[in-house]
Coordinates of C-alpha atoms in Angstrom, one line a residue:
Chain Z
M1 CA 216.8 12.1 41.3
S2 CA 217.6 15.1 43.6
I3 CA 216.3 15.1 47.1
I4 CA 217.1 18.8 47.6
R5 CA 217.8 21.4 45.1
T6 CA 218.4 25.2 45.1
E7 CA 217.8 27.8 42.5
K8 CA 219.7 31.1 42.5
L9 CA 219.8 31.0 46.3
E10 CA 220.7 34.3 47.9
K11 CA 220.8 35.2 51.6
I12 CA 221.5 38.8 52.6
Y13 CA 221.9 39.7 56.3
Q14 CA 221.7 43.1 57.7
D15 CA 224.7 43.8 60.0
N16 CA 224.0 47.1 61.7
G17 CA 222.2 48.3 58.6
V18 CA 224.9 47.1 56.3
P19 CA 223.8 44.3 53.9
V20 CA 226.0 41.2 54.1
H21 CA 225.7 38.8 51.1
A22 CA 226.2 35.4 52.7
L23 CA 224.9 33.5 49.7
R24 CA 225.1 35.0 46.2
G25 CA 223.1 32.8 44.0
I26 CA 223.7 29.2 44.7
D27 CA 222.4 26.5 42.3
L28 CA 222.8 23.1 43.9
E29 CA 221.4 19.6 43.6
I30 CA 221.9 16.9 46.1
K31 CA 220.8 13.4 45.4
K32 CA 219.3 10.8 47.8
G33 CA 222.0 9.0 49.8
E34 CA 224.8 11.4 49.0
Y35 CA 227.4 12.1 51.7
T36 CA 228.2 15.8 51.0
V37 CA 230.5 18.1 52.9
I38 CA 230.2 21.9 52.5
A39 CA 233.6 23.4 53.2
G40 CA 235.2 26.8 53.0
P41 CA 236.8 29.5 55.0
S42 CA 235.1 31.3 57.8
G43 CA 232.4 33.7 56.4
S44 CA 232.2 31.7 53.1
G45 CA 228.5 31.0 53.8
K46 CA 228.7 27.3 54.6
T47 CA 226.6 27.4 57.8
T48 CA 224.1 29.8 56.2
L49 CA 223.7 27.4 53.3
L50 CA 223.2 24.5 55.7
N51 CA 220.6 26.5 57.7
V52 CA 218.7 27.4 54.5
L53 CA 218.9 23.8 53.3
G54 CA 217.7 22.6 56.7
A55 CA 214.7 25.0 56.7
L56 CA 216.0 26.8 59.7
D57 CA 216.4 30.0 57.7
K58 CA 214.7 31.4 54.7
P59 CA 216.5 32.6 51.6
T60 CA 216.3 36.3 50.7
K61 CA 215.9 35.3 47.0
G62 CA 215.7 32.0 45.1
N63 CA 214.1 28.7 46.0
V64 CA 214.9 25.6 47.9
W65 CA 213.1 22.5 46.6
F66 CA 212.8 19.4 48.7
E67 CA 211.6 16.8 46.3
D68 CA 208.7 18.7 44.8
Q69 CA 208.0 21.1 47.7
N70 CA 209.3 24.7 47.7
L71 CA 210.5 25.4 51.2
A72 CA 210.4 29.1 50.6
D73 CA 206.6 28.9 50.4
K74 CA 206.1 27.1 53.7
K75 CA 204.9 28.7 56.9
K76 CA 206.7 28.5 60.3
A77 CA 204.5 25.6 61.5
E78 CA 204.9 23.7 58.2
L79 CA 208.6 24.1 58.3
S80 CA 208.7 22.7 61.9
D81 CA 206.7 19.7 60.7
F82 CA 209.0 19.3 57.7
R83 CA 212.1 19.4 59.9
L84 CA 210.6 16.9 62.3
K85 CA 209.6 14.4 59.6
K86 CA 212.2 14.8 56.9
L87 CA 215.4 16.1 58.6
G88 CA 217.8 15.3 61.4
F89 CA 220.2 17.7 62.9
I90 CA 223.6 17.3 64.5
F91 CA 225.2 20.4 66.1
Q92 CA 228.7 21.3 66.9
A93 CA 227.9 21.7 70.6
Y94 CA 225.8 18.4 70.7
N95 CA 222.8 20.4 72.1
L96 CA 221.2 17.5 73.9
I97 CA 218.4 18.5 76.3
P98 CA 220.2 18.7 79.7
V99 CA 217.3 17.6 81.8
L100 CA 216.7 14.4 79.8
T101 CA 218.7 11.2 79.8
A102 CA 220.3 9.9 76.6
L103 CA 217.4 7.6 76.0
E104 CA 214.8 10.4 76.6
N105 CA 216.7 12.7 74.3
I106 CA 216.4 10.1 71.5
E107 CA 212.8 9.5 72.3
F108 CA 212.0 13.2 72.3
S109 CA 211.8 13.5 68.5
M110 CA 209.6 10.4 68.3
M111 CA 207.3 11.9 71.0
L112 CA 206.9 15.0 68.8
L113 CA 205.7 12.6 66.1
G114 CA 203.1 11.2 68.5
K115 CA 204.7 7.7 68.8
S116 CA 203.5 5.7 71.8
E117 CA 205.8 5.4 74.8
K118 CA 206.3 1.7 74.2
E119 CA 207.3 2.2 70.5
R120 CA 209.5 5.1 71.5
H121 CA 211.3 3.1 74.1
E122 CA 211.8 0.1 72.0
K123 CA 213.0 1.9 68.9
A124 CA 215.3 4.2 70.9
M125 CA 216.9 1.3 72.8
A126 CA 217.4 -0.7 69.6
L127 CA 219.1 2.3 68.0
M128 CA 221.3 2.8 71.0
E129 CA 222.4 -0.8 70.9
E130 CA 223.1 -0.5 67.2
L131 CA 225.2 2.6 67.8
E132 CA 226.8 0.9 70.8
I133 CA 225.7 3.5 73.3
A134 CA 223.1 1.4 75.2
E135 CA 225.0 1.8 78.4
L136 CA 224.4 5.5 78.3
A137 CA 220.6 5.2 78.2
K138 CA 220.1 6.5 81.7
K139 CA 222.8 9.1 81.7
R140 CA 222.2 12.8 81.4
P141 CA 224.3 14.9 79.1
N142 CA 226.5 16.2 81.9
E143 CA 227.4 12.7 82.8
M144 CA 228.7 11.9 79.3
S145 CA 231.9 12.8 77.3
G146 CA 231.7 14.9 74.2
G147 CA 232.0 11.9 72.0
Q148 CA 229.3 10.1 73.8
Q149 CA 227.0 13.1 73.6
Q150 CA 227.6 13.4 69.9
R151 CA 226.8 9.8 69.3
V152 CA 223.5 10.3 71.2
A153 CA 222.9 13.4 69.0
V154 CA 223.4 11.2 66.0
A155 CA 220.9 8.7 67.3
R156 CA 218.5 11.6 68.0
A157 CA 219.0 12.8 64.4
I158 CA 218.3 9.5 62.7
V159 CA 215.7 8.0 65.0
N160 CA 212.8 9.2 62.9
N161 CA 214.3 7.9 59.7
P162 CA 214.9 11.3 58.2
E163 CA 215.6 11.8 54.5
I164 CA 218.6 14.1 55.2
V165 CA 220.8 14.6 58.2
M166 CA 222.3 18.1 58.5
A167 CA 225.5 18.2 60.5
D168 CA 227.0 21.5 61.4
E169 CA 230.7 21.1 62.4
P170 CA 229.9 17.8 64.2
T171 CA 233.5 17.0 65.0
A172 CA 234.6 20.5 66.0
N173 CA 234.5 19.9 69.7
L174 CA 235.9 16.3 69.5
D175 CA 239.4 15.0 69.5
T176 CA 240.7 13.3 66.3
K177 CA 240.1 9.8 67.4
T178 CA 236.6 10.5 68.7
G179 CA 235.7 12.5 65.7
G180 CA 236.9 9.7 63.5
N181 CA 234.8 7.2 65.3
L182 CA 231.8 9.5 64.9
L183 CA 232.4 9.8 61.2
D184 CA 232.7 6.0 60.9
L185 CA 229.3 5.8 62.5
M186 CA 227.7 8.4 60.1
E187 CA 229.3 6.7 57.1
K188 CA 227.8 3.4 58.3
M189 CA 224.4 5.0 58.7
N190 CA 224.8 6.5 55.2
A191 CA 225.7 3.2 53.7
E192 CA 223.3 1.0 55.6
K193 CA 220.2 3.2 55.8
N194 CA 220.9 5.3 52.7
I195 CA 220.4 8.5 54.7
T196 CA 221.6 11.6 52.9
F197 CA 224.2 13.5 55.0
I198 CA 225.1 17.1 54.5
F199 CA 228.0 18.4 56.6
S200 CA 229.2 21.9 57.1
S201 CA 232.8 21.7 58.3
H202 CA 236.3 22.9 58.0
D203 CA 237.7 19.9 59.8
Q204 CA 240.2 18.2 57.4
Q205 CA 239.2 14.8 58.7
V206 CA 235.6 15.4 57.6
I207 CA 236.6 17.0 54.3
S208 CA 238.9 14.1 53.5
R209 CA 236.2 11.6 53.9
A210 CA 233.6 13.5 51.9
K211 CA 232.1 11.6 49.0
R212 CA 231.1 15.0 47.5
L213 CA 232.8 18.2 48.5
L214 CA 231.3 21.6 47.9
Y215 CA 233.8 24.3 48.5
L216 CA 232.3 27.7 49.2
R217 CA 234.0 31.1 48.9
D218 CA 232.3 34.4 49.4
G219 CA 228.8 32.9 49.1
L220 CA 229.4 31.0 45.9
I221 CA 230.3 27.4 45.2
E222 CA 233.9 27.6 44.1
K223 CA 234.4 23.9 43.6
D224 CA 232.0 20.9 43.5
S225 CA 233.9 17.6 43.4
Chain E
M1 CA 207.0 13.8 78.3
L2 CA 206.6 17.6 78.1
L3 CA 205.2 17.5 81.6
N4 CA 208.2 15.6 82.7
I5 CA 210.6 18.1 81.0
A6 CA 208.7 21.0 82.5
W7 CA 209.0 19.4 85.9
R8 CA 212.7 18.8 85.6
N9 CA 213.3 22.2 84.2
I10 CA 211.8 23.8 87.3
W11 CA 214.4 22.1 89.4
R12 CA 217.3 23.0 87.2
N13 CA 217.7 26.2 89.2
K14 CA 216.5 25.0 92.6
R15 CA 217.2 28.2 94.4
R16 CA 215.3 30.4 91.9
S17 CA 212.4 28.0 91.9
L18 CA 212.3 27.8 95.7
V19 CA 212.4 31.6 95.9
V20 CA 209.4 32.0 93.6
L21 CA 207.6 29.1 95.3
S22 CA 208.2 30.7 98.7
S23 CA 206.6 33.9 97.5
V24 CA 203.6 32.0 96.3
V25 CA 203.4 30.0 99.5
V26 CA 203.7 33.1 101.7
G27 CA 201.1 35.0 99.5
V28 CA 198.6 32.1 99.6
A29 CA 199.1 31.5 103.3
A30 CA 198.7 35.3 104.0
I31 CA 195.5 35.4 102.1
L32 CA 194.1 32.5 104.1
V33 CA 195.2 33.8 107.4
I34 CA 193.8 37.2 106.7
D35 CA 190.6 35.7 105.4
G36 CA 190.4 33.5 108.5
L37 CA 190.8 36.4 110.9
N38 CA 188.3 38.5 109.0
N39 CA 185.8 35.7 109.0
G40 CA 186.5 34.9 112.6
M41 CA 185.9 38.5 113.5
L42 CA 182.7 38.8 111.5
N43 CA 181.4 35.5 112.7
Q44 CA 182.0 36.6 116.3
M45 CA 180.4 40.0 115.7
L46 CA 177.4 38.3 114.2
Y47 CA 177.3 35.6 116.8
N48 CA 177.6 38.1 119.6
Q49 CA 174.8 40.3 118.2
I50 CA 172.5 37.3 117.6
S51 CA 173.2 35.7 121.0
S52 CA 173.1 38.8 123.1
S53 CA 170.0 40.4 121.8
V54 CA 169.0 40.0 118.2
S55 CA 168.3 36.2 118.0
H56 CA 167.7 34.5 114.7
L57 CA 164.2 35.8 114.2
Q58 CA 162.0 38.4 115.6
I59 CA 158.3 38.7 115.4
H60 CA 156.6 42.1 115.9
K61 CA 153.6 44.0 115.0
S62 CA 153.9 45.0 111.4
G63 CA 156.0 48.1 111.1
Y64 CA 157.4 48.0 114.6
N65 CA 161.0 47.5 113.4
D66 CA 160.9 50.8 111.5
N67 CA 159.0 52.7 114.1
K68 CA 159.3 51.4 117.6
V69 CA 156.4 53.2 119.3
I70 CA 154.8 52.0 122.5
Q71 CA 151.5 51.5 120.8
S72 CA 153.0 48.8 118.5
F73 CA 152.5 45.8 120.7
I74 CA 151.9 42.5 119.1
P75 CA 148.2 41.9 118.6
E76 CA 146.9 38.6 119.8
S77 CA 150.3 37.5 121.0
D78 CA 149.0 34.2 122.3
K79 CA 148.1 33.2 118.7
V80 CA 151.7 34.0 117.6
E81 CA 153.0 32.0 120.6
Y82 CA 150.8 29.1 119.6
K83 CA 152.2 29.2 116.1
L84 CA 155.7 29.2 117.4
Q85 CA 155.0 26.2 119.6
N86 CA 153.8 24.3 116.6
T87 CA 156.5 25.2 114.1
A88 CA 159.3 22.8 113.5
G89 CA 162.9 24.1 113.6
I90 CA 162.5 26.4 116.6
E91 CA 165.0 25.8 119.4
A92 CA 163.6 28.4 121.8
Y93 CA 161.8 31.7 121.9
S94 CA 161.4 34.5 124.4
K95 CA 158.7 37.2 124.8
R96 CA 160.0 40.7 125.2
V97 CA 158.7 44.1 126.1
K98 CA 161.0 46.8 124.7
A99 CA 161.0 50.5 125.2
F100 CA 163.3 53.4 125.2
G101 CA 163.7 55.2 128.6
L102 CA 166.0 56.7 131.1
V103 CA 167.8 55.2 134.0
S104 CA 169.0 57.3 136.9
S105 CA 171.0 56.9 140.0
A106 CA 171.7 59.5 142.6
Y107 CA 174.8 60.4 140.6
N108 CA 174.0 60.2 136.9
S109 CA 171.4 59.2 134.4
S110 CA 171.5 57.7 130.9
G111 CA 169.2 56.9 128.0
V112 CA 168.7 53.2 127.6
Y113 CA 166.8 50.5 125.8
I114 CA 164.7 48.7 128.4
T115 CA 164.1 45.1 127.7
G116 CA 161.6 43.2 129.8
V117 CA 162.0 39.4 129.7
I118 CA 161.0 36.2 131.4
A119 CA 164.4 35.1 132.7
S120 CA 164.0 31.4 132.2
D121 CA 162.9 31.9 128.5
E122 CA 165.4 34.6 127.8
K123 CA 168.3 32.5 129.0
R124 CA 167.4 30.1 126.1
V125 CA 167.7 32.8 123.4
S126 CA 170.3 35.1 124.8
N127 CA 173.7 34.6 126.4
I128 CA 173.6 37.7 128.7
A129 CA 173.2 35.3 131.6
D130 CA 176.6 33.9 130.7
M131 CA 178.1 37.4 130.7
M132 CA 177.5 38.2 134.3
V133 CA 180.5 39.7 136.0
E134 CA 178.9 40.4 139.3
G135 CA 175.7 39.3 141.0
S136 CA 173.3 37.1 139.0
Y137 CA 171.0 37.1 136.1
L138 CA 167.3 38.0 136.5
T139 CA 165.3 35.5 138.6
D140 CA 161.8 36.7 137.8
K141 CA 161.5 38.4 141.1
K142 CA 160.0 41.8 141.3
D143 CA 162.1 45.0 140.8
E144 CA 165.2 43.3 139.7
I145 CA 167.4 45.0 137.2
I146 CA 170.6 44.0 135.5
I147 CA 172.9 46.5 133.9
S148 CA 176.2 46.5 132.2
K149 CA 179.5 47.2 133.9
K150 CA 179.9 50.3 131.8
M151 CA 176.5 51.5 132.9
A152 CA 177.3 50.8 136.5
E153 CA 180.4 52.8 136.2
K154 CA 178.5 55.7 134.5
L155 CA 175.8 55.7 137.1
N156 CA 178.3 55.0 139.9
V157 CA 176.3 52.2 141.3
K158 CA 177.1 48.7 142.4
L159 CA 175.2 45.5 143.3
G160 CA 172.3 46.2 145.5
S161 CA 172.1 49.9 144.5
K162 CA 168.7 51.3 143.8
I163 CA 168.2 53.0 140.5
V164 CA 165.1 54.5 138.8
V165 CA 163.9 53.6 135.4
M166 CA 161.6 56.0 133.6
A167 CA 159.7 55.6 130.3
S168 CA 156.7 56.9 128.6
T169 CA 153.6 54.9 129.3
L170 CA 151.0 53.7 126.7
D171 CA 148.9 56.8 127.3
G172 CA 151.9 59.1 127.0
S173 CA 152.3 59.9 130.7
P174 CA 155.7 59.4 132.3
G175 CA 156.1 56.1 134.2
Q176 CA 158.8 55.3 136.6
Q177 CA 159.9 52.5 138.9
L178 CA 162.6 51.9 141.4
F179 CA 164.8 48.8 140.8
K180 CA 167.6 47.1 142.7
V181 CA 170.7 46.2 140.8
T182 CA 171.0 42.4 141.1
G183 CA 173.5 41.7 138.4
I184 CA 176.1 43.4 136.3
F185 CA 177.1 42.0 132.9
E186 CA 179.8 42.7 130.4
T187 CA 179.3 41.6 126.7
Y188 CA 181.8 41.8 123.9
S189 CA 180.2 45.0 122.6
S190 CA 180.8 48.2 124.5
T191 CA 178.2 49.9 122.3
F192 CA 175.6 47.4 123.4
D193 CA 176.7 47.6 127.0
K194 CA 176.3 51.4 127.0
S195 CA 172.7 51.3 126.1
N196 CA 170.9 48.2 127.4
I197 CA 169.3 47.2 130.6
Y198 CA 167.2 44.2 131.5
I199 CA 164.2 43.9 133.8
G200 CA 161.5 41.3 134.4
L201 CA 158.7 41.2 131.9
P202 CA 155.9 42.0 134.4
D203 CA 157.9 44.9 135.7
A204 CA 158.3 46.3 132.2
Q205 CA 154.6 45.8 131.4
K206 CA 153.8 47.6 134.7
L207 CA 156.3 50.4 134.0
L208 CA 154.9 51.0 130.5
E209 CA 151.3 50.3 131.6
V210 CA 150.7 48.0 128.7
G211 CA 148.9 45.3 130.6
D212 CA 149.9 41.8 129.3
E213 CA 151.0 43.1 125.9
I214 CA 154.4 42.2 124.5
Y215 CA 156.4 43.8 121.7
E216 CA 158.7 41.0 120.4
F217 CA 159.2 37.3 120.1
A218 CA 162.8 36.5 119.9
V219 CA 163.4 33.1 118.3
I220 CA 166.4 30.9 118.1
A221 CA 166.4 28.4 115.2
K222 CA 167.7 24.9 115.4
N223 CA 169.6 25.5 112.1
H224 CA 170.3 29.1 111.4
E225 CA 171.7 28.2 107.9
Q226 CA 168.0 27.6 106.9
I227 CA 166.7 30.7 108.6
E228 CA 164.9 31.9 105.4
L229 CA 162.9 28.6 105.4
L230 CA 161.9 29.0 109.0
D231 CA 161.1 32.7 108.4
S232 CA 158.7 31.9 105.6
S233 CA 157.3 28.9 107.5
I234 CA 156.3 31.2 110.4
E235 CA 155.2 34.1 108.2
S236 CA 152.9 31.8 106.2
G237 CA 150.9 31.1 109.4
L238 CA 150.5 34.8 110.3
D239 CA 148.6 37.5 108.7
D240 CA 149.8 40.9 107.6
R241 CA 149.4 42.4 111.1
Y242 CA 152.8 40.8 111.9
E243 CA 156.3 41.1 110.6
V244 CA 158.7 38.2 110.8
L245 CA 162.3 39.4 110.4
N246 CA 165.4 37.3 110.4
Y247 CA 168.8 38.5 111.6
K248 CA 169.9 39.2 108.0
V249 CA 167.1 41.8 107.8
L250 CA 167.6 42.9 111.4
L251 CA 171.3 43.5 111.0
P252 CA 171.6 45.1 107.6
M253 CA 174.9 46.9 108.4
M254 CA 176.4 43.7 109.7
I255 CA 175.4 41.8 106.6
M256 CA 176.6 44.6 104.4
Q257 CA 179.9 44.5 106.3
I258 CA 180.2 40.7 105.7
Q259 CA 179.6 41.3 102.1
L260 CA 182.1 44.1 101.9
T261 CA 184.7 42.1 103.7
K262 CA 184.2 39.3 101.1
E263 CA 184.6 41.8 98.4
S264 CA 187.6 43.4 100.0
M265 CA 189.1 39.9 100.3
M266 CA 188.8 39.6 96.6
I267 CA 190.6 42.8 96.2
L268 CA 193.3 41.6 98.6
N269 CA 193.5 38.4 96.6
M270 CA 194.0 40.4 93.5
I271 CA 196.7 42.6 95.0
I272 CA 198.6 39.6 96.3
G273 CA 198.0 37.9 92.9
L274 CA 199.4 41.0 91.1
A275 CA 202.5 40.9 93.3
L276 CA 203.0 37.2 92.6
I277 CA 202.5 37.6 88.8
F278 CA 205.5 39.9 88.5
G279 CA 207.6 37.4 90.5
I280 CA 206.5 34.7 88.1
I281 CA 207.1 36.8 85.0
N282 CA 210.6 37.6 86.2
T283 CA 211.4 34.0 87.1
M284 CA 210.0 32.6 83.8
L285 CA 211.7 35.3 81.8
M286 CA 215.1 34.4 83.4
S287 CA 214.4 30.8 82.8
V288 CA 213.5 31.4 79.1
F289 CA 216.6 33.6 78.5
E290 CA 218.8 31.0 80.1
R291 CA 217.5 28.4 77.6
I292 CA 217.4 30.3 74.4
R293 CA 219.9 27.9 72.8
E294 CA 218.0 24.9 74.0
F295 CA 214.7 26.3 72.7
G296 CA 216.4 26.9 69.4
V297 CA 217.5 23.2 69.2
L298 CA 214.0 22.1 70.2
M299 CA 212.5 24.2 67.5
A300 CA 215.1 23.0 65.0
I301 CA 214.3 19.4 65.6
G302 CA 210.6 20.0 65.1
L303 CA 209.0 21.3 68.3
K304 CA 206.2 23.5 67.2
S305 CA 205.5 26.9 68.7
G306 CA 202.3 25.8 70.4
R307 CA 204.0 23.0 72.3
L308 CA 206.9 25.2 73.3
F309 CA 204.5 27.7 74.6
R310 CA 202.6 25.0 76.5
M311 CA 205.9 23.8 78.0
V312 CA 206.9 27.2 79.4
V313 CA 203.4 27.8 80.7
T314 CA 203.3 24.3 82.2
E315 CA 206.4 25.1 84.2
A316 CA 204.7 28.1 85.7
L317 CA 201.5 26.2 86.2
I318 CA 203.4 23.5 88.1
L319 CA 205.1 26.2 90.2
G320 CA 201.7 27.8 90.8
I321 CA 200.0 24.5 91.8
I322 CA 202.8 23.4 94.1
G323 CA 203.0 26.9 95.7
T324 CA 199.2 27.0 96.1
I325 CA 199.0 23.5 97.7
A326 CA 201.9 24.3 100.0
G327 CA 200.5 27.8 100.7
I328 CA 197.1 26.4 101.6
A329 CA 198.7 23.8 103.8
A330 CA 200.8 26.5 105.5
G331 CA 197.8 28.8 105.9
Y332 CA 195.7 26.0 107.5
L333 CA 198.5 24.7 109.7
F334 CA 199.2 28.2 110.9
T335 CA 195.6 28.9 111.5
L336 CA 194.6 25.6 113.0
P337 CA 195.8 26.0 116.6
F338 CA 194.1 29.4 116.7
V339 CA 190.8 27.9 115.7
H340 CA 190.7 26.4 119.2
Y341 CA 192.8 28.8 121.2
G342 CA 192.1 32.0 119.4
F343 CA 194.4 34.9 118.4
D344 CA 194.9 36.9 121.4
F345 CA 194.4 40.6 120.5
S346 CA 194.2 41.8 124.1
V347 CA 196.3 44.9 123.1
F348 CA 193.4 46.0 121.0
A349 CA 190.7 44.8 123.3
E350 CA 189.0 48.1 123.7
S351 CA 188.9 48.8 120.0
L352 CA 187.6 45.3 119.3
K353 CA 184.9 45.7 121.9
S354 CA 183.6 48.8 120.1
F355 CA 183.1 46.5 117.1
G356 CA 181.4 43.9 119.2
V357 CA 184.3 41.4 119.2
G358 CA 186.2 39.9 122.1
A359 CA 189.9 40.2 122.6
K360 CA 190.3 36.7 121.2
I361 CA 189.5 36.1 117.6
Y362 CA 188.9 32.6 116.4
P363 CA 189.9 32.4 112.8
A364 CA 187.6 30.7 110.3
V365 CA 189.1 30.2 106.9
S366 CA 186.3 30.0 104.4
F367 CA 186.2 27.0 102.1
E368 CA 184.9 29.3 99.4
N369 CA 187.9 31.5 99.6
T370 CA 190.3 28.5 99.7
I371 CA 188.7 27.2 96.5
S372 CA 188.9 30.7 95.0
V373 CA 192.6 30.9 95.9
A374 CA 193.3 27.4 94.7
I375 CA 191.9 28.4 91.3
M376 CA 193.2 31.9 91.1
I377 CA 196.9 31.4 91.9
P378 CA 197.5 28.7 89.2
I379 CA 195.7 30.9 86.7
I380 CA 197.9 33.9 87.8
A381 CA 201.0 31.6 87.3
V382 CA 199.8 30.8 83.8
L383 CA 199.1 34.5 83.1
G384 CA 202.6 35.3 84.4
A385 CA 204.1 32.8 82.0
I386 CA 202.4 34.1 78.9
Y387 CA 204.8 36.8 78.1
P388 CA 207.9 34.7 78.7
A389 CA 206.4 31.9 76.7
Y390 CA 205.6 34.4 73.9
K391 CA 209.2 35.5 74.0
A392 CA 210.2 31.8 73.7
V393 CA 208.1 31.0 70.7
K394 CA 209.1 34.2 68.9
L395 CA 212.7 33.0 68.9
Q396 CA 214.2 32.2 65.5
P397 CA 215.8 28.7 65.8
V398 CA 218.6 29.7 63.5
Y399 CA 219.7 32.5 65.8
A400 CA 218.7 30.8 69.0
I401 CA 221.0 27.8 68.3
R402 CA 223.9 30.2 68.1
H403 CA 223.0 32.0 71.3
V404 CA 225.7 31.9 74.0

């Protein structure tokens, strides 16, 4: 059964009054627990597709179905709620909140869900131990390496047990070894927790480890393997 | 946690936060210092007027205050005096004979208000005895007169000089009497000094040929805050032949000035508030624009607009609260020494005297205004953050995340 599905998905941007067709009618179905990489050259529409799938952007035409809910029908606040409860995000530039420690960054998403301080603390610490980053708990982002920050970002993305984690170029700012370790971690989370991962990347290391590869070109899926 | 984030966000750019905090502190402190000086000046003006001549309450024949004619002496004044002696809350009272007349020396003459008093009683309701710069206060001896320093200069007289006081008597004929200057006073009001002289009560009654009649009871209350209560308590025991007027009625211009000053303080508060609001808008806008990407991430991971709005506003509120507390502390600390020692405005002494104020002003910061500032400034900070917060919530996470 698909967890997320698109129908004739189109996204047209206006660039100085000139329409740019970023997505040209994508039909896609991703099943629960899949580990999918969206690849393609720059401007192929992979980040746009990830943003639309992640309810960060609305399609110009077509629909995005999450289970039986059409995301295109949802209002801004409903989409926020949806992202909070169902999705996790990992960004290229880590994007941790600089004024919070690693532990607090992880707790933040749980705070938004209204979890108690005790529950937040216990769960975040347990996850940090599982991801072997417990020693970073009291460090702020500027005191951590890129790899450490991205591991904290992974913890933040999965702490609310999301259905899908969207990772936009998660290894782009990391060296090969650190990127590899991060991918090991996400594969482990995928295998052990059955979390669906959708990547957007042109990093060969990520592409080579994809269980499903969607290759985009000019806003269309050229290859799905 | 949002409060925690807001707090830490404030200190991300310490210099900017300190600059905006300083402006709030200076603004709040300035409001309190100006308020303190205004109140101090008005309190002194009021106190000086009350303690030199007006007293807390005056009792006259009905209509006297509006039309001070010599025929309007107090009927059955002994009954009024009995009432005063048997009313609680009265510190002291003094009987006065008052009239308008002319005082002349060999060199000059001047129109004056003549007040005849019993020295020992008057000392308990008026501080003129404490304002003597030469000679001494009245001693209830015959033909004594005390005049102000200004009057002495005008008449070109000194202690021991003889001057003539003239006034219209009860039957309309002119009365006159020779007095010896036994004391020269100087109050804080040049206006008062220019037009008031004091003689003994029997001398005044003799000059005006009014027998034992008096025109005024001047009363000092034990607690002037409850003057209305005392006013009605006395009034209830007297019939409509009398009028009992408290200082608020006797000094309508003064009371109006106090009210106007309070209102002008509100305007000043608003002007300073308006200046602060732009500083806060600027600071918060800069803070929001610096964090566009961060806000994008927060919204992407599920922070709703309302919470983001509250977070930005909370930062401004914290700045406002800290600035207000520090400003109030600074205002009070600055003012405190002057409460005892006074601000020395000797340079403006003459101008101040024309307002009935001494060269030293003892500031009195009003609790009422402090509370008003303590409420107003954080509200202003919140108002100043509304537009930046609105800009923050209007961000589209998909674009904000990519913001560099």
